[in-house]
């Protein structure tokens, strides 16, 4: 799957004959799974039809700040467009549009959206050779590069004027592959297969009752979603949770009991590069489970329990080069117990949670962790959102991949 899959691209088209290549850019991006929103200047409409681009992008092409529909005037919100995009591409970027971008002349929707964009911006100049090499134009290009935009340089060759020289817009395949390379570089976990467990497990007593715990799965889902957005191929093995949203590239396997989680983990393990075991697996299960609901009248004097299999320790014994990260939820002497778990379960690292910390652990949107890697000093973090904690853990994992 291309790294452009599910990326949201704002494509600004300005008035240049090179706009005839834009349908190919849109087609390639859409084929790779990107969502493309085309913005056109008035001048661009003379070179390529909005109908062609809206048909290929499957979205209405936007050309002005407002437009009429049956309910009256609609505002095309340039701020929202700028924030929506994962990347903006201005192709072709005419001399006029380059100048407006460099000077912040927000007199059309393309420029206003560019000025609002927080994402990386790529621009592909296209114009005749003398315009291209004019010092004023060169200065505008330099300004845009200094402002952090990514230049896709014009190439040399035959120009529409009949002249030969520098000023041709780069070919659509090259432009798309440049975008791909950019996102690949930003996807440090690309090519890695990561298995993450989340949520509680439920151990049945009878068809309606179970032994479980308060885990919401939020930490595991945050890890899975972040790992997918960093380019990893993610399998999430999740116990019963509700309300957690999932990145479209995460393959989620739902399980209920510790034994089902164990079987699912063992099935995936040999194909996996790293495991992050954030599930709160039940440590005990009833020895006997009845098929019929236990009636209140019949009474229940005692519930005999047996330990579940320690999934992480099982994987620790079986591992052949996979990196194993466990969680340790402790109420006292957190570092001492976590160090013991690290050794006993043959782990590469442990994420330590202390029940003594406010805002950490089950149910919260925040967590406070320490990261303890084998033979390393622990790294202590302040209270953060679970999304930020997921980033911290995956940064460590990325370093561990590179150290291996
Ligand atoms: N774990 C597991 N299988 C179990 C129990 C726990 O894989 N049957 C994993 C958890 O997902 C976590 C790690 O082991 O990554 C540590 O879990 P924790 O509950 O902190 O510790 P335990 O090993 O269960 O020990 P204790 O409850 O005595 O602290």
PDB file of N, CA, C and O in Angstrom, residues 30-88:
ATOM      1  N   UNK A  30      -4.998   9.781  -6.729  1.00  0.00           N
ATOM      2  CA  UNK A  30      -6.228   9.061  -6.361  1.00  0.00           C
ATOM      3  C   UNK A  30      -5.989   7.547  -6.432  1.00  0.00           C
ATOM      4  O   UNK A  30      -6.424   6.791  -5.562  1.00  0.00           O
ATOM      5  N   UNK A  31      -5.233   7.117  -7.440  1.00  0.00           N
ATOM      6  CA  UNK A  31      -4.918   5.695  -7.587  1.00  0.00           C
ATOM      7  C   UNK A  31      -4.149   5.168  -6.382  1.00  0.00           C
ATOM      8  O   UNK A  31      -4.273   4.017  -5.989  1.00  0.00           O
ATOM      9  N   UNK A  32      -3.350   6.043  -5.786  1.00  0.00           N
ATOM     10  CA  UNK A  32      -2.553   5.637  -4.617  1.00  0.00           C
ATOM     11  C   UNK A  32      -3.340   5.796  -3.317  1.00  0.00           C
ATOM     12  O   UNK A  32      -2.794   5.639  -2.233  1.00  0.00           O
ATOM     13  N   UNK A  33      -4.604   6.164  -3.429  1.00  0.00           N
ATOM     14  CA  UNK A  33      -5.477   6.174  -2.252  1.00  0.00           C
ATOM     15  C   UNK A  33      -5.561   7.522  -1.557  1.00  0.00           C
ATOM     16  O   UNK A  33      -6.139   7.624  -0.472  1.00  0.00           O
ATOM     17  N   UNK A  34      -4.995   8.579  -2.180  1.00  0.00           N
ATOM     18  CA  UNK A  34      -5.061   9.901  -1.540  1.00  0.00           C
ATOM     19  C   UNK A  34      -6.407  10.571  -1.838  1.00  0.00           C
ATOM     20  O   UNK A  34      -7.026  10.294  -2.867  1.00  0.00           O
ATOM     21  N   UNK A  35      -6.833  11.438  -0.920  1.00  0.00           N
ATOM     22  CA  UNK A  35      -8.004  12.286  -1.185  1.00  0.00           C
ATOM     23  C   UNK A  35      -7.463  13.610  -1.708  1.00  0.00           C
ATOM     24  O   UNK A  35      -6.583  14.203  -1.081  1.00  0.00           O
ATOM     25  N   UNK A  36      -7.970  14.043  -2.866  1.00  0.00           N
ATOM     26  CA  UNK A  36      -7.415  15.245  -3.500  1.00  0.00           C
ATOM     27  C   UNK A  36      -8.483  16.332  -3.601  1.00  0.00           C
ATOM     28  O   UNK A  36      -9.559  16.098  -4.158  1.00  0.00           O
ATOM     29  N   UNK A  37      -8.194  17.478  -3.031  1.00  0.00           N
ATOM     30  CA  UNK A  37      -9.084  18.629  -3.188  1.00  0.00           C
ATOM     31  C   UNK A  37      -8.383  19.639  -4.096  1.00  0.00           C
ATOM     32  O   UNK A  37      -7.331  20.173  -3.751  1.00  0.00           O
ATOM     33  N   UNK A  38      -8.996  19.862  -5.273  1.00  0.00           N
ATOM     34  CA  UNK A  38      -8.378  20.777  -6.240  1.00  0.00           C
ATOM     35  C   UNK A  38      -8.878  22.205  -6.001  1.00  0.00           C
ATOM     36  O   UNK A  38     -10.073  22.444  -5.832  1.00  0.00           O
ATOM     37  N   UNK A  39      -7.925  23.144  -5.984  1.00  0.00           N
ATOM     38  CA  UNK A  39      -8.243  24.577  -5.958  1.00  0.00           C
ATOM     39  C   UNK A  39      -7.681  25.170  -7.248  1.00  0.00           C
ATOM     40  O   UNK A  39      -6.536  24.894  -7.584  1.00  0.00           O
ATOM     41  N   UNK A  40      -8.473  25.960  -7.955  1.00  0.00           N
ATOM     42  CA  UNK A  40      -7.973  26.540  -9.212  1.00  0.00           C
ATOM     43  C   UNK A  40      -8.070  28.055  -9.167  1.00  0.00           C
ATOM     44  O   UNK A  40      -9.004  28.604  -8.596  1.00  0.00           O
ATOM     45  N   UNK A  41      -7.110  28.703  -9.814  1.00  0.00           N
ATOM     46  CA  UNK A  41      -7.254  30.145 -10.014  1.00  0.00           C
ATOM     47  C   UNK A  41      -8.136  30.334 -11.252  1.00  0.00           C
ATOM     48  O   UNK A  41      -8.336  29.392 -12.034  1.00  0.00           O
ATOM     49  N   UNK A  42      -8.650  31.552 -11.418  1.00  0.00           N
ATOM     50  CA  UNK A  42      -9.474  31.847 -12.604  1.00  0.00           C
ATOM     51  C   UNK A  42      -8.682  31.544 -13.874  1.00  0.00           C
ATOM     52  O   UNK A  42      -9.188  30.947 -14.810  1.00  0.00           O
ATOM     53  N   UNK A  43      -7.390  31.957 -13.875  1.00  0.00           N
ATOM     54  CA  UNK A  43      -6.577  31.786 -15.083  1.00  0.00           C
ATOM     55  C   UNK A  43      -6.393  30.311 -15.427  1.00  0.00           C
ATOM     56  O   UNK A  43      -6.335  29.941 -16.609  1.00  0.00           O
ATOM     57  N   UNK A  44      -6.323  29.449 -14.401  1.00  0.00           N
ATOM     58  CA  UNK A  44      -6.082  28.022 -14.652  1.00  0.00           C
ATOM     59  C   UNK A  44      -7.230  27.397 -15.438  1.00  0.00           C
ATOM     60  O   UNK A  44      -7.026  26.469 -16.232  1.00  0.00           O
ATOM     61  N   UNK A  45      -8.460  27.960 -15.238  1.00  0.00           N
ATOM     62  CA  UNK A  45      -9.638  27.362 -15.884  1.00  0.00           C
ATOM     63  C   UNK A  45      -9.568  27.442 -17.408  1.00  0.00           C
ATOM     64  O   UNK A  45     -10.253  26.706 -18.109  1.00  0.00           O
ATOM     65  N   UNK A  46      -8.726  28.382 -17.910  1.00  0.00           N
ATOM     66  CA  UNK A  46      -8.577  28.494 -19.362  1.00  0.00           C
ATOM     67  C   UNK A  46      -7.721  27.364 -19.919  1.00  0.00           C
ATOM     68  O   UNK A  46      -7.733  27.079 -21.110  1.00  0.00           O
ATOM     69  N   UNK A  47      -6.944  26.698 -19.053  1.00  0.00           N
ATOM     70  CA  UNK A  47      -5.997  25.666 -19.522  1.00  0.00           C
ATOM     71  C   UNK A  47      -6.487  24.240 -19.285  1.00  0.00           C
ATOM     72  O   UNK A  47      -6.098  23.320 -19.988  1.00  0.00           O
ATOM     73  N   UNK A  48      -7.298  24.043 -18.229  1.00  0.00           N
ATOM     74  CA  UNK A  48      -7.800  22.698 -17.950  1.00  0.00           C
ATOM     75  C   UNK A  48      -9.193  22.855 -17.340  1.00  0.00           C
ATOM     76  O   UNK A  48      -9.438  23.787 -16.564  1.00  0.00           O
ATOM     77  N   UNK A  49     -10.075  21.938 -17.716  1.00  0.00           N
ATOM     78  CA  UNK A  49     -11.460  22.139 -17.291  1.00  0.00           C
ATOM     79  C   UNK A  49     -11.704  21.675 -15.857  1.00  0.00           C
ATOM     80  O   UNK A  49     -11.280  20.576 -15.472  1.00  0.00           O
ATOM     81  N   UNK A  50     -12.399  22.489 -15.058  1.00  0.00           N
ATOM     82  CA  UNK A  50     -12.755  22.074 -13.691  1.00  0.00           C
ATOM     83  C   UNK A  50     -13.536  20.761 -13.695  1.00  0.00           C
ATOM     84  O   UNK A  50     -13.381  19.944 -12.784  1.00  0.00           O
ATOM     85  N   UNK A  51     -14.334  20.554 -14.754  1.00  0.00           N
ATOM     86  CA  UNK A  51     -15.124  19.318 -14.830  1.00  0.00           C
ATOM     87  C   UNK A  51     -14.206  18.094 -14.889  1.00  0.00           C
ATOM     88  O   UNK A  51     -14.445  17.080 -14.229  1.00  0.00           O
ATOM     89  N   UNK A  52     -13.129  18.203 -15.675  1.00  0.00           N
ATOM     90  CA  UNK A  52     -12.175  17.079 -15.764  1.00  0.00           C
ATOM     91  C   UNK A  52     -11.602  16.781 -14.385  1.00  0.00           C
ATOM     92  O   UNK A  52     -11.544  15.627 -13.949  1.00  0.00           O
ATOM     93  N   UNK A  53     -11.194  17.846 -13.676  1.00  0.00           N
ATOM     94  CA  UNK A  53     -10.523  17.644 -12.382  1.00  0.00           C
ATOM     95  C   UNK A  53     -11.500  17.204 -11.293  1.00  0.00           C
ATOM     96  O   UNK A  53     -11.145  16.407 -10.424  1.00  0.00           O
ATOM     97  N   UNK A  54     -12.749  17.695 -11.350  1.00  0.00           N
ATOM     98  CA  UNK A  54     -13.704  17.256 -10.326  1.00  0.00           C
ATOM     99  C   UNK A  54     -14.094  15.799 -10.580  1.00  0.00           C
ATOM    100  O   UNK A  54     -14.284  15.025  -9.644  1.00  0.00           O
ATOM    101  N   UNK A  55     -14.168  15.406 -11.847  1.00  0.00           N
ATOM    102  CA  UNK A  55     -14.509  14.007 -12.153  1.00  0.00           C
ATOM    103  C   UNK A  55     -13.388  13.094 -11.661  1.00  0.00           C
ATOM    104  O   UNK A  55     -13.640  12.066 -11.032  1.00  0.00           O
ATOM    105  N   UNK A  56     -12.142  13.471 -11.925  1.00  0.00           N
ATOM    106  CA  UNK A  56     -11.013  12.601 -11.540  1.00  0.00           C
ATOM    107  C   UNK A  56     -10.798  12.579 -10.026  1.00  0.00           C
ATOM    108  O   UNK A  56     -10.393  11.567  -9.465  1.00  0.00           O
ATOM    109  N   UNK A  57     -11.053  13.713  -9.364  1.00  0.00           N
ATOM    110  CA  UNK A  57     -10.794  13.758  -7.912  1.00  0.00           C
ATOM    111  C   UNK A  57     -12.022  13.343  -7.115  1.00  0.00           C
ATOM    112  O   UNK A  57     -11.936  13.129  -5.904  1.00  0.00           O
ATOM    113  N   UNK A  58     -13.166  13.258  -7.805  1.00  0.00           N
ATOM    114  CA  UNK A  58     -14.402  12.881  -7.130  1.00  0.00           C
ATOM    115  C   UNK A  58     -14.822  13.909  -6.091  1.00  0.00           C
ATOM    116  O   UNK A  58     -15.467  13.583  -5.103  1.00  0.00           O
ATOM    117  N   UNK A  59     -14.395  15.132  -6.278  1.00  0.00           N
ATOM    118  CA  UNK A  59     -14.751  16.235  -5.382  1.00  0.00           C
ATOM    119  C   UNK A  59     -14.976  17.481  -6.222  1.00  0.00           C
ATOM    120  O   UNK A  59     -14.309  17.648  -7.248  1.00  0.00           O
ATOM    121  N   UNK A  60     -15.815  18.339  -5.706  1.00  0.00           N
ATOM    122  CA  UNK A  60     -16.041  19.588  -6.402  1.00  0.00           C
ATOM    123  C   UNK A  60     -14.748  20.406  -6.418  1.00  0.00           C
ATOM    124  O   UNK A  60     -14.057  20.493  -5.397  1.00  0.00           O
ATOM    125  N   UNK A  61     -14.426  20.976  -7.559  1.00  0.00           N
ATOM    126  CA  UNK A  61     -13.239  21.828  -7.649  1.00  0.00           C
ATOM    127  C   UNK A  61     -13.608  23.225  -7.133  1.00  0.00           C
ATOM    128  O   UNK A  61     -14.659  23.749  -7.483  1.00  0.00           O
ATOM    129  N   UNK A  62     -12.768  23.799  -6.275  1.00  0.00           N
ATOM    130  CA  UNK A  62     -13.094  25.112  -5.706  1.00  0.00           C
ATOM    131  C   UNK A  62     -12.250  26.183  -6.395  1.00  0.00           C
ATOM    132  O   UNK A  62     -11.039  26.000  -6.580  1.00  0.00           O
ATOM    133  N   UNK A  63     -12.926  27.283  -6.763  1.00  0.00           N
ATOM    134  CA  UNK A  63     -12.195  28.319  -7.507  1.00  0.00           C
ATOM    135  C   UNK A  63     -12.305  29.696  -6.869  1.00  0.00           C
ATOM    136  O   UNK A  63     -11.543  30.585  -7.210  1.00  0.00           O
ATOM    137  N   UNK A  64     -13.282  29.880  -5.972  1.00  0.00           N
ATOM    138  CA  UNK A  64     -13.434  31.225  -5.405  1.00  0.00           C
ATOM    139  C   UNK A  64     -13.815  31.146  -3.930  1.00  0.00           C
ATOM    140  O   UNK A  64     -14.165  30.077  -3.433  1.00  0.00           O
ATOM    141  N   UNK A  65     -13.754  32.286  -3.253  1.00  0.00           N
ATOM    142  CA  UNK A  65     -14.047  32.310  -1.804  1.00  0.00           C
ATOM    143  C   UNK A  65     -15.505  31.950  -1.518  1.00  0.00           C
ATOM    144  O   UNK A  65     -15.820  31.388  -0.488  1.00  0.00           O
ATOM    145  N   UNK A  66     -16.389  32.313  -2.453  1.00  0.00           N
ATOM    146  CA  UNK A  66     -17.808  31.988  -2.254  1.00  0.00           C
ATOM    147  C   UNK A  66     -18.347  31.348  -3.515  1.00  0.00           C
ATOM    148  O   UNK A  66     -17.774  31.497  -4.600  1.00  0.00           O
ATOM    149  N   UNK A  67     -19.423  30.614  -3.361  1.00  0.00           N
ATOM    150  CA  UNK A  67     -20.089  30.061  -4.535  1.00  0.00           C
ATOM    151  C   UNK A  67     -21.577  29.975  -4.241  1.00  0.00           C
ATOM    152  O   UNK A  67     -21.984  29.951  -3.079  1.00  0.00           O
ATOM    153  N   UNK A  68     -22.359  29.932  -5.291  1.00  0.00           N
ATOM    154  CA  UNK A  68     -23.809  29.883  -5.123  1.00  0.00           C
ATOM    155  C   UNK A  68     -24.274  28.448  -5.186  1.00  0.00           C
ATOM    156  O   UNK A  68     -23.772  27.658  -5.978  1.00  0.00           O
ATOM    157  N   UNK A  69     -25.194  28.066  -4.273  1.00  0.00           N
ATOM    158  CA  UNK A  69     -25.922  26.828  -4.532  1.00  0.00           C
ATOM    159  C   UNK A  69     -27.393  27.125  -4.279  1.00  0.00           C
ATOM    160  O   UNK A  69     -27.771  28.285  -4.107  1.00  0.00           O
ATOM    161  N   UNK A  70     -28.255  26.104  -4.247  1.00  0.00           N
ATOM    162  CA  UNK A  70     -29.696  26.353  -4.177  1.00  0.00           C
ATOM    163  C   UNK A  70     -30.075  27.128  -2.903  1.00  0.00           C
ATOM    164  O   UNK A  70     -31.062  27.834  -2.870  1.00  0.00           O
ATOM    165  N   UNK A  71     -29.243  26.999  -1.824  1.00  0.00           N
ATOM    166  CA  UNK A  71     -29.562  27.699  -0.572  1.00  0.00           C
ATOM    167  C   UNK A  71     -28.937  29.094  -0.510  1.00  0.00           C
ATOM    168  O   UNK A  71     -28.980  29.758   0.516  1.00  0.00           O
ATOM    169  N   UNK A  72     -28.303  29.529  -1.572  1.00  0.00           N
ATOM    170  CA  UNK A  72     -27.680  30.859  -1.563  1.00  0.00           C
ATOM    171  C   UNK A  72     -26.170  30.750  -1.601  1.00  0.00           C
ATOM    172  O   UNK A  72     -25.620  29.744  -2.050  1.00  0.00           O
ATOM    173  N   UNK A  73     -25.498  31.806  -1.059  1.00  0.00           N
ATOM    174  CA  UNK A  73     -24.032  31.850  -1.143  1.00  0.00           C
ATOM    175  C   UNK A  73     -23.394  30.934  -0.104  1.00  0.00           C
ATOM    176  O   UNK A  73     -23.838  30.851   1.033  1.00  0.00           O
ATOM    177  N   UNK A  74     -22.346  30.215  -0.515  1.00  0.00           N
ATOM    178  CA  UNK A  74     -21.587  29.336   0.385  1.00  0.00           C
ATOM    179  C   UNK A  74     -20.173  29.887   0.472  1.00  0.00           C
ATOM    180  O   UNK A  74     -19.613  30.347  -0.520  1.00  0.00           O
ATOM    181  N   UNK A  75     -19.588  29.807   1.660  1.00  0.00           N
ATOM    182  CA  UNK A  75     -18.217  30.294   1.826  1.00  0.00           C
ATOM    183  C   UNK A  75     -17.271  29.096   1.762  1.00  0.00           C
ATOM    184  O   UNK A  75     -17.449  28.116   2.496  1.00  0.00           O
ATOM    185  N   UNK A  76     -16.307  29.140   0.894  1.00  0.00           N
ATOM    186  CA  UNK A  76     -15.282  28.091   0.870  1.00  0.00           C
ATOM    187  C   UNK A  76     -14.196  28.482   1.861  1.00  0.00           C
ATOM    188  O   UNK A  76     -13.417  29.389   1.604  1.00  0.00           O
ATOM    189  N   UNK A  77     -14.215  27.815   2.999  1.00  0.00           N
ATOM    190  CA  UNK A  77     -13.393  28.237   4.132  1.00  0.00           C
ATOM    191  C   UNK A  77     -11.924  27.863   3.926  1.00  0.00           C
ATOM    192  O   UNK A  77     -11.530  26.711   4.080  1.00  0.00           O
ATOM    193  N   UNK A  78     -11.103  28.861   3.580  1.00  0.00           N
ATOM    194  CA  UNK A  78      -9.695  28.591   3.275  1.00  0.00           C
ATOM    195  C   UNK A  78      -8.932  28.103   4.507  1.00  0.00           C
ATOM    196  O   UNK A  78      -7.974  27.356   4.393  1.00  0.00           O
ATOM    197  N   UNK A  79      -9.388  28.539   5.707  1.00  0.00           N
ATOM    198  CA  UNK A  79      -8.692  28.112   6.937  1.00  0.00           C
ATOM    199  C   UNK A  79      -8.903  26.606   7.123  1.00  0.00           C
ATOM    200  O   UNK A  79      -7.962  25.851   7.380  1.00  0.00           O
ATOM    201  N   UNK A  80     -10.168  26.173   6.958  1.00  0.00           N
ATOM    202  CA  UNK A  80     -10.454  24.732   7.095  1.00  0.00           C
ATOM    203  C   UNK A  80      -9.709  23.922   6.047  1.00  0.00           C
ATOM    204  O   UNK A  80      -9.177  22.850   6.329  1.00  0.00           O
ATOM    205  N   UNK A  81      -9.669  24.457   4.811  1.00  0.00           N
ATOM    206  CA  UNK A  81      -8.966  23.732   3.736  1.00  0.00           C
ATOM    207  C   UNK A  81      -7.485  23.572   4.097  1.00  0.00           C
ATOM    208  O   UNK A  81      -6.902  22.503   3.947  1.00  0.00           O
ATOM    209  N   UNK A  82      -6.900  24.664   4.588  1.00  0.00           N
ATOM    210  CA  UNK A  82      -5.482  24.645   4.964  1.00  0.00           C
ATOM    211  C   UNK A  82      -5.209  23.641   6.072  1.00  0.00           C
ATOM    212  O   UNK A  82      -4.182  22.962   6.074  1.00  0.00           O
ATOM    213  N   UNK A  83      -6.137  23.529   7.019  1.00  0.00           N
ATOM    214  CA  UNK A  83      -5.928  22.619   8.145  1.00  0.00           C
ATOM    215  C   UNK A  83      -6.225  21.168   7.765  1.00  0.00           C
ATOM    216  O   UNK A  83      -5.671  20.236   8.343  1.00  0.00           O
ATOM    217  N   UNK A  84      -7.109  20.978   6.787  1.00  0.00           N
ATOM    218  CA  UNK A  84      -7.524  19.630   6.355  1.00  0.00           C
ATOM    219  C   UNK A  84      -6.352  18.863   5.736  1.00  0.00           C
ATOM    220  O   UNK A  84      -6.209  17.652   5.921  1.00  0.00           O
ATOM    221  N   UNK A  85      -5.486  19.617   5.039  1.00  0.00           N
ATOM    222  CA  UNK A  85      -4.494  18.956   4.188  1.00  0.00           C
ATOM    223  C   UNK A  85      -3.321  18.363   4.960  1.00  0.00           C
ATOM    224  O   UNK A  85      -2.827  18.960   5.911  1.00  0.00           O
ATOM    225  N   UNK A  86      -2.870  17.164   4.522  1.00  0.00           N
ATOM    226  CA  UNK A  86      -1.598  16.605   5.010  1.00  0.00           C
ATOM    227  C   UNK A  86      -0.446  17.202   4.205  1.00  0.00           C
ATOM    228  O   UNK A  86       0.690  17.221   4.672  1.00  0.00           O
ATOM    229  N   UNK A  87      -0.733  17.613   2.983  1.00  0.00           N
ATOM    230  CA  UNK A  87       0.273  18.290   2.149  1.00  0.00           C
ATOM    231  C   UNK A  87      -0.464  19.153   1.137  1.00  0.00           C
ATOM    232  O   UNK A  87      -1.588  18.826   0.745  1.00  0.00           O
ATOM    233  N   UNK A  88       0.191  20.256   0.750  1.00  0.00           N
ATOM    234  CA  UNK A  88      -0.362  21.073  -0.333  1.00  0.00           C
ATOM    235  C   UNK A  88       0.641  21.043  -1.479  1.00  0.00           C
ATOM    236  O   UNK A  88       1.857  21.119  -1.246  1.00  0.00           O
TER     237      UNK A  88
END
